[in-house]
Short mmCIF file of C-alpha atoms in Angstrom, two decimals:
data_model
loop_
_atom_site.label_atom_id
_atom_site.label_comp_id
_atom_site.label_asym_id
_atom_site.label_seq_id
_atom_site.Cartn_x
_atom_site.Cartn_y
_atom_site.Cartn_z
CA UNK A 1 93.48 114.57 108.90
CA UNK A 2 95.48 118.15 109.78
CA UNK A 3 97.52 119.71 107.80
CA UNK A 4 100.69 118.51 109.87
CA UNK A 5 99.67 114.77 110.33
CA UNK A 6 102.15 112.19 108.41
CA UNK A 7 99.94 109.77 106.54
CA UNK A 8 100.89 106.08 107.94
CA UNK A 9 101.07 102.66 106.07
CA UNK A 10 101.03 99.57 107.47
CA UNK A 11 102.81 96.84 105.82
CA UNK A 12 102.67 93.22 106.12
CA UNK A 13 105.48 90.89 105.06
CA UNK A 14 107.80 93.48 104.76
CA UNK A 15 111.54 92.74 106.11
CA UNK A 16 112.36 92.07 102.37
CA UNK A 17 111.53 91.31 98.83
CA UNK A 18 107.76 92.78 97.54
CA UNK A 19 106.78 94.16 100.95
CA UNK A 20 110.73 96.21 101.53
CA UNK A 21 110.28 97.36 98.27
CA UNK A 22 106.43 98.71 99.17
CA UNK A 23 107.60 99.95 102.58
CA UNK A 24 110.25 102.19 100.73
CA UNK A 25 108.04 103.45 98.07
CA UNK A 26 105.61 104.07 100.82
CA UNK A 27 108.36 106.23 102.71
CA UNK A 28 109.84 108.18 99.66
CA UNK A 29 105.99 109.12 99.05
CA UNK A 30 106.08 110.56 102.75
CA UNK A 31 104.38 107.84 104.29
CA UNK A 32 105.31 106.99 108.05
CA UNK A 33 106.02 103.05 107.63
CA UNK A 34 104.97 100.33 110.30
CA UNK A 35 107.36 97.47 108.40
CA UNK A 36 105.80 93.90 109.91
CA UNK A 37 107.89 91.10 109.97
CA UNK A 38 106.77 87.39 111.06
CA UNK A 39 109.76 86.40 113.27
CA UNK A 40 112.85 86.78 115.26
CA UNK A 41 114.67 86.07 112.30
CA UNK A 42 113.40 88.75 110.40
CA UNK A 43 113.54 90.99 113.02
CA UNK A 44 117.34 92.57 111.95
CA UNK A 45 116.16 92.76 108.48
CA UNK A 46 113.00 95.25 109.47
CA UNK A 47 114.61 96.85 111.83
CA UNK A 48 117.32 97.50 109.62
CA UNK A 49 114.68 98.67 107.40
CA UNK A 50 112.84 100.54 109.37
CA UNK A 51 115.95 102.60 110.81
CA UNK A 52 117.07 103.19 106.74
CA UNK A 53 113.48 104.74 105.75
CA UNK A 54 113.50 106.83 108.95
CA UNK A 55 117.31 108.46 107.54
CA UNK A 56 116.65 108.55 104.07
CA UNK A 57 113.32 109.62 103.88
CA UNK A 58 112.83 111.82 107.27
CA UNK A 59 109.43 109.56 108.35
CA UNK A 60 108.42 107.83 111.33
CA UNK A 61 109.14 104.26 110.72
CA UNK A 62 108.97 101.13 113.34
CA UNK A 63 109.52 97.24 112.52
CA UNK A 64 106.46 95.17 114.53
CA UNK A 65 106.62 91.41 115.12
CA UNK A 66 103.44 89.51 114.20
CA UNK A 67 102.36 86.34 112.89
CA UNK A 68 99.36 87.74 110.96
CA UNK A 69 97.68 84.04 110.99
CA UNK A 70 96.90 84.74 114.59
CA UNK A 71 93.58 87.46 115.09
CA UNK A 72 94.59 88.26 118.65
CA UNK A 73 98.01 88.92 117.82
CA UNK A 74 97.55 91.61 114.59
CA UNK A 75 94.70 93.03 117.05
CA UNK A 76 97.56 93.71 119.37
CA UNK A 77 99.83 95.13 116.48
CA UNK A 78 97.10 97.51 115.18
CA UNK A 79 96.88 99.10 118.36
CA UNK A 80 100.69 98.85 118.80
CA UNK A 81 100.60 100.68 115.62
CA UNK A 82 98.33 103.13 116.56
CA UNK A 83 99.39 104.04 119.61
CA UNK A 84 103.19 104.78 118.04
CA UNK A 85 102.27 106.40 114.93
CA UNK A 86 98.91 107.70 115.67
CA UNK A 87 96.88 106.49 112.85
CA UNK A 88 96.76 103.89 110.50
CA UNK A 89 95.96 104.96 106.60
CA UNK A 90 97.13 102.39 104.17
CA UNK A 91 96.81 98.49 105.27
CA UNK A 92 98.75 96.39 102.49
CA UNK A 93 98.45 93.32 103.23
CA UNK A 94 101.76 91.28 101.66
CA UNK A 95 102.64 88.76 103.83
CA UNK A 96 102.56 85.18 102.25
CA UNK A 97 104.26 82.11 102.53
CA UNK A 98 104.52 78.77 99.86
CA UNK A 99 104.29 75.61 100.36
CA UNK A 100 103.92 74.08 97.14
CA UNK A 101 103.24 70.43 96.35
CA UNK A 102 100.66 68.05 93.61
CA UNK A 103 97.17 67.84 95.03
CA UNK A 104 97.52 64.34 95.04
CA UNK A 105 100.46 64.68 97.99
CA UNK A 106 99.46 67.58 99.32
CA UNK A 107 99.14 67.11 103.23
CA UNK A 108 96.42 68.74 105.17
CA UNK A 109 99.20 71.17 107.36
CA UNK A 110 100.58 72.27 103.90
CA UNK A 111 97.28 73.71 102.41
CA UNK A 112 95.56 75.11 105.77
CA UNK A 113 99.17 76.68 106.35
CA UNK A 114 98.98 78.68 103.57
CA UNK A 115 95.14 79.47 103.63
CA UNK A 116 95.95 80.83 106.89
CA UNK A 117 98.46 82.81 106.36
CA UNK A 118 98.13 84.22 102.93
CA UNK A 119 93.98 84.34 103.12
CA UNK A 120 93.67 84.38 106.76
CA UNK A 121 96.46 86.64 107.51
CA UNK A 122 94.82 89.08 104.95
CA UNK A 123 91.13 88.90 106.65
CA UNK A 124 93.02 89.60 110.25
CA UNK A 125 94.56 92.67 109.42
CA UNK A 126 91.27 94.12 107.36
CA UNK A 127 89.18 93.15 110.32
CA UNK A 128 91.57 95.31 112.99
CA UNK A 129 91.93 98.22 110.99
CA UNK A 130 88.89 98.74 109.26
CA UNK A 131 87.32 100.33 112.90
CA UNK A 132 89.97 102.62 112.20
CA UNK A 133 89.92 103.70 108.88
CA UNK A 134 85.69 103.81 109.79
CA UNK A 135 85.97 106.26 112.37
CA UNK A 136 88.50 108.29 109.97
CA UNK A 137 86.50 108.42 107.44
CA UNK A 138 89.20 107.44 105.31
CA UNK A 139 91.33 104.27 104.49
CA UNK A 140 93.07 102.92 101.68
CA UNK A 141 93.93 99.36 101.50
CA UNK A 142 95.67 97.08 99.32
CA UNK A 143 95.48 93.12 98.89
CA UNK A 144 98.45 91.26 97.23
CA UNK A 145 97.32 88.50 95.64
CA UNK A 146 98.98 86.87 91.97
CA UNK A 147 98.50 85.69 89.11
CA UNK A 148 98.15 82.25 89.64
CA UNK A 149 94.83 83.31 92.13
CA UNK A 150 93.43 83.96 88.38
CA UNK A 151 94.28 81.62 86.40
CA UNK A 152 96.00 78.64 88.84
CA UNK A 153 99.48 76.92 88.70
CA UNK A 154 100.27 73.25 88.63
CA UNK A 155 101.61 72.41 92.44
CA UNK A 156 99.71 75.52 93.62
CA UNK A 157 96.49 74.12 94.76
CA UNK A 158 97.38 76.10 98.30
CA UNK A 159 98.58 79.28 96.92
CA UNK A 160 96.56 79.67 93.87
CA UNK A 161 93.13 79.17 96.55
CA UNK A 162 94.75 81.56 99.21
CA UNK A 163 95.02 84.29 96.40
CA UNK A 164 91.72 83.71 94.59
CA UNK A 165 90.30 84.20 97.78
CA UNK A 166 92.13 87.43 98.08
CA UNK A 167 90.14 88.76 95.14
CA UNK A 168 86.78 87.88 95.90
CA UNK A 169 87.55 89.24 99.75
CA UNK A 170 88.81 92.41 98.03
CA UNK A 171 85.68 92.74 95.59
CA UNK A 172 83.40 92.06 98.65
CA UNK A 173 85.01 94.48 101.42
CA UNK A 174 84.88 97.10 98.30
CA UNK A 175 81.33 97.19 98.50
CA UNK A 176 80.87 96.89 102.07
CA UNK A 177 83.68 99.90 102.33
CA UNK A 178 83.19 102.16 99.61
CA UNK A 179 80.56 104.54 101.21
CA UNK A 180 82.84 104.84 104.57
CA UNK A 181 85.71 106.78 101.90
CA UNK A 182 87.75 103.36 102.11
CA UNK A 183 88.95 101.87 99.09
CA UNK A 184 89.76 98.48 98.74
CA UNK A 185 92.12 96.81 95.53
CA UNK A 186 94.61 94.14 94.65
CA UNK A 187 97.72 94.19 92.83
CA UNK A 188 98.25 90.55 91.27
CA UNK A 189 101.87 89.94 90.34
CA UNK A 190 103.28 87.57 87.99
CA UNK A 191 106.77 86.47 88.48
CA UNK A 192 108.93 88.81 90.21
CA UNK A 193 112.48 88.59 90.70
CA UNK A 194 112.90 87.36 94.47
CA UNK A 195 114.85 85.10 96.61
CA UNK A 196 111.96 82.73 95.21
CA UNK A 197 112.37 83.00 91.94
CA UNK A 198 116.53 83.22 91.94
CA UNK A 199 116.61 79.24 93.05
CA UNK A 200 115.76 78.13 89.70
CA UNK A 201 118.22 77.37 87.03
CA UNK A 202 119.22 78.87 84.00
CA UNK A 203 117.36 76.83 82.11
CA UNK A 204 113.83 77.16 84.29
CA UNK A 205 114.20 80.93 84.02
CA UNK A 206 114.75 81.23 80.35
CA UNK A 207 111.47 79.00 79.39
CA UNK A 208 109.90 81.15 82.47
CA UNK A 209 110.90 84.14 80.76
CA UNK A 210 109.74 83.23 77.04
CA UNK A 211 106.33 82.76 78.55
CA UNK A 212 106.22 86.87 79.78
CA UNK A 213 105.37 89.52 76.77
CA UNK A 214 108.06 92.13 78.62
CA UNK A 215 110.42 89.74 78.14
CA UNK A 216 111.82 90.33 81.87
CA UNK A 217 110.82 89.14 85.01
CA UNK A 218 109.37 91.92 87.39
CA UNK A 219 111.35 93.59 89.78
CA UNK A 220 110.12 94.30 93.10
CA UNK A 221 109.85 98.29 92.17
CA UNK A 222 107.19 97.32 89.82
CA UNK A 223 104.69 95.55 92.17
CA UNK A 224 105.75 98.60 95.02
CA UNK A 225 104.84 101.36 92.11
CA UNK A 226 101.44 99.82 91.49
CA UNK A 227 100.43 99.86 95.18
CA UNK A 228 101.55 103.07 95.51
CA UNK A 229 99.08 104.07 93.19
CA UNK A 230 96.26 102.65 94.42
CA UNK A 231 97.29 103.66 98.03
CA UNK A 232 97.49 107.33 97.15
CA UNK A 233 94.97 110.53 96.08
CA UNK A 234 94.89 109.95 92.30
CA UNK A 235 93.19 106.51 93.03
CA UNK A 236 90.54 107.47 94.82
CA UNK A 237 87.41 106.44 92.66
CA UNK A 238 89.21 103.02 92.23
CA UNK A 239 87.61 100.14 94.82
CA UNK A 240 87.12 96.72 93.86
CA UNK A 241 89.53 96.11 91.14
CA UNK A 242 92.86 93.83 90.17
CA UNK A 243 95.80 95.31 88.69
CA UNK A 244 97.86 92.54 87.18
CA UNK A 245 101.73 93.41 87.31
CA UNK A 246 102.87 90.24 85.73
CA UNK A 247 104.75 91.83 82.03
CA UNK A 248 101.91 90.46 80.37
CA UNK A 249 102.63 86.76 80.83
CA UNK A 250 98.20 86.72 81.64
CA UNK A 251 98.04 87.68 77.90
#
């Protein structure tokens, strides 16, 4: 990398919540930002994103539409990616969806949905840019995953499995990676204040709340301040590891 290339970070999930809040951190770092969104109805929202981190911050930022469940189509966004910003440095790999429900009623389409996306989604993007970050010699990339992929969650059976599987994925790329100058971590939030978490009541969040040794939920800052740390320079004999950003709730 010269002197006068822009570092680039590639963002899944990221037309709001954890993955905006990344994308911005990412930018105010001096990142150029690819922001990823899933749909058309995201598409304002990153594009809107996008065009903010480009005046604020003064870097190269583009919103790309992809379904990261599907390998052909992230194969095409990597090179999309590529061919716009000229590299790709930092893969965090955000994008997730819920669909929550006891074991017992779980339907098939609810938990391979999620696997797919959330574990899936994850491999897809690792398998299209690692070639990259190989031939760079360089690479930095970041799995979110959560607390409840280390120690589960009533209703979660397809969530808590689609982020366990993040970690061991993360622990195994590390070793596979770490000679090639690519690091590979997770971040593992606990509950985070999001358009997720807002729906419950008064009640749900005060007992949710009493559970967490901060006291607080997490913002969005805190998960995107984590992952900026283990995308940057001061990080770089870290591979392999899980940084929980959950207030201590884990304790």
């Amino acid at each position: 990398m010269t002197e006068n290339e822009q570092r680039v970070a590639l963002v899944t999930g990221a037309a709001q919540g954890i993955g905006a809040a990344v994308a911005e951190r990412l930018a105010a770092d001096g990142f150029a930002v690819a922001v990823n969104h899933h749909s058309e109805s995201s598409a304002q929202a990153a594009k809107d994103l996008a065009q903010r981190l480009s005046d604020v911050y003064g870097v190269a930022a583009v919103a790309v539409q992809c379904d990261v469940a599907d390998f052909d189509a992230v194969k095409q966004m990597v090179s999309d990616v590529k061919d716009e910003l000229g590299r790709i440095d930092v893969l965090v790999n955000n994008a997730g969806i819920t669909r929550d429900g006891l074991l017992m009623r779980m339907k098939a389409d609810q938990f391979e949905s999620v696997i797919d996306t959330n574990l899936g989604g994850a491999f897809n993007c690792m398998r299209h840019v690692v070639p990259l970050m190989t031939r760079q010699r360089y690479g930095r990339i970041v799995n979110v995953s959560s607390v409840v992929g280390v120690y589960g969650n009533a209703g979660q059976v397809n969530y808590s499995a689609s982020k366990a599987g993040i970690i061991g994925m993360t622990k195994s790329a590390a070793k596979e990676l770490g000679s090639r100058n690519i690091t590979v971590n997770a971040v593992a939030p606990g509950f985070i204040e999001t358009a997720m978490t807002a729906a419950l009541d008064d009640k749900a969040q005060e007992a949710l709340t009493g559970r967490i040794a901060a006291g607080r939920l997490g913002q969005p800052q805190d998960v995107a301040s984590a992952v900026a740390f283990l995308a940057g320079e001061e990080a770089s004999y870290i591979t392999g590891q899980v940084l929980g950003v959950d207030g201590g709730i884990s304790l």
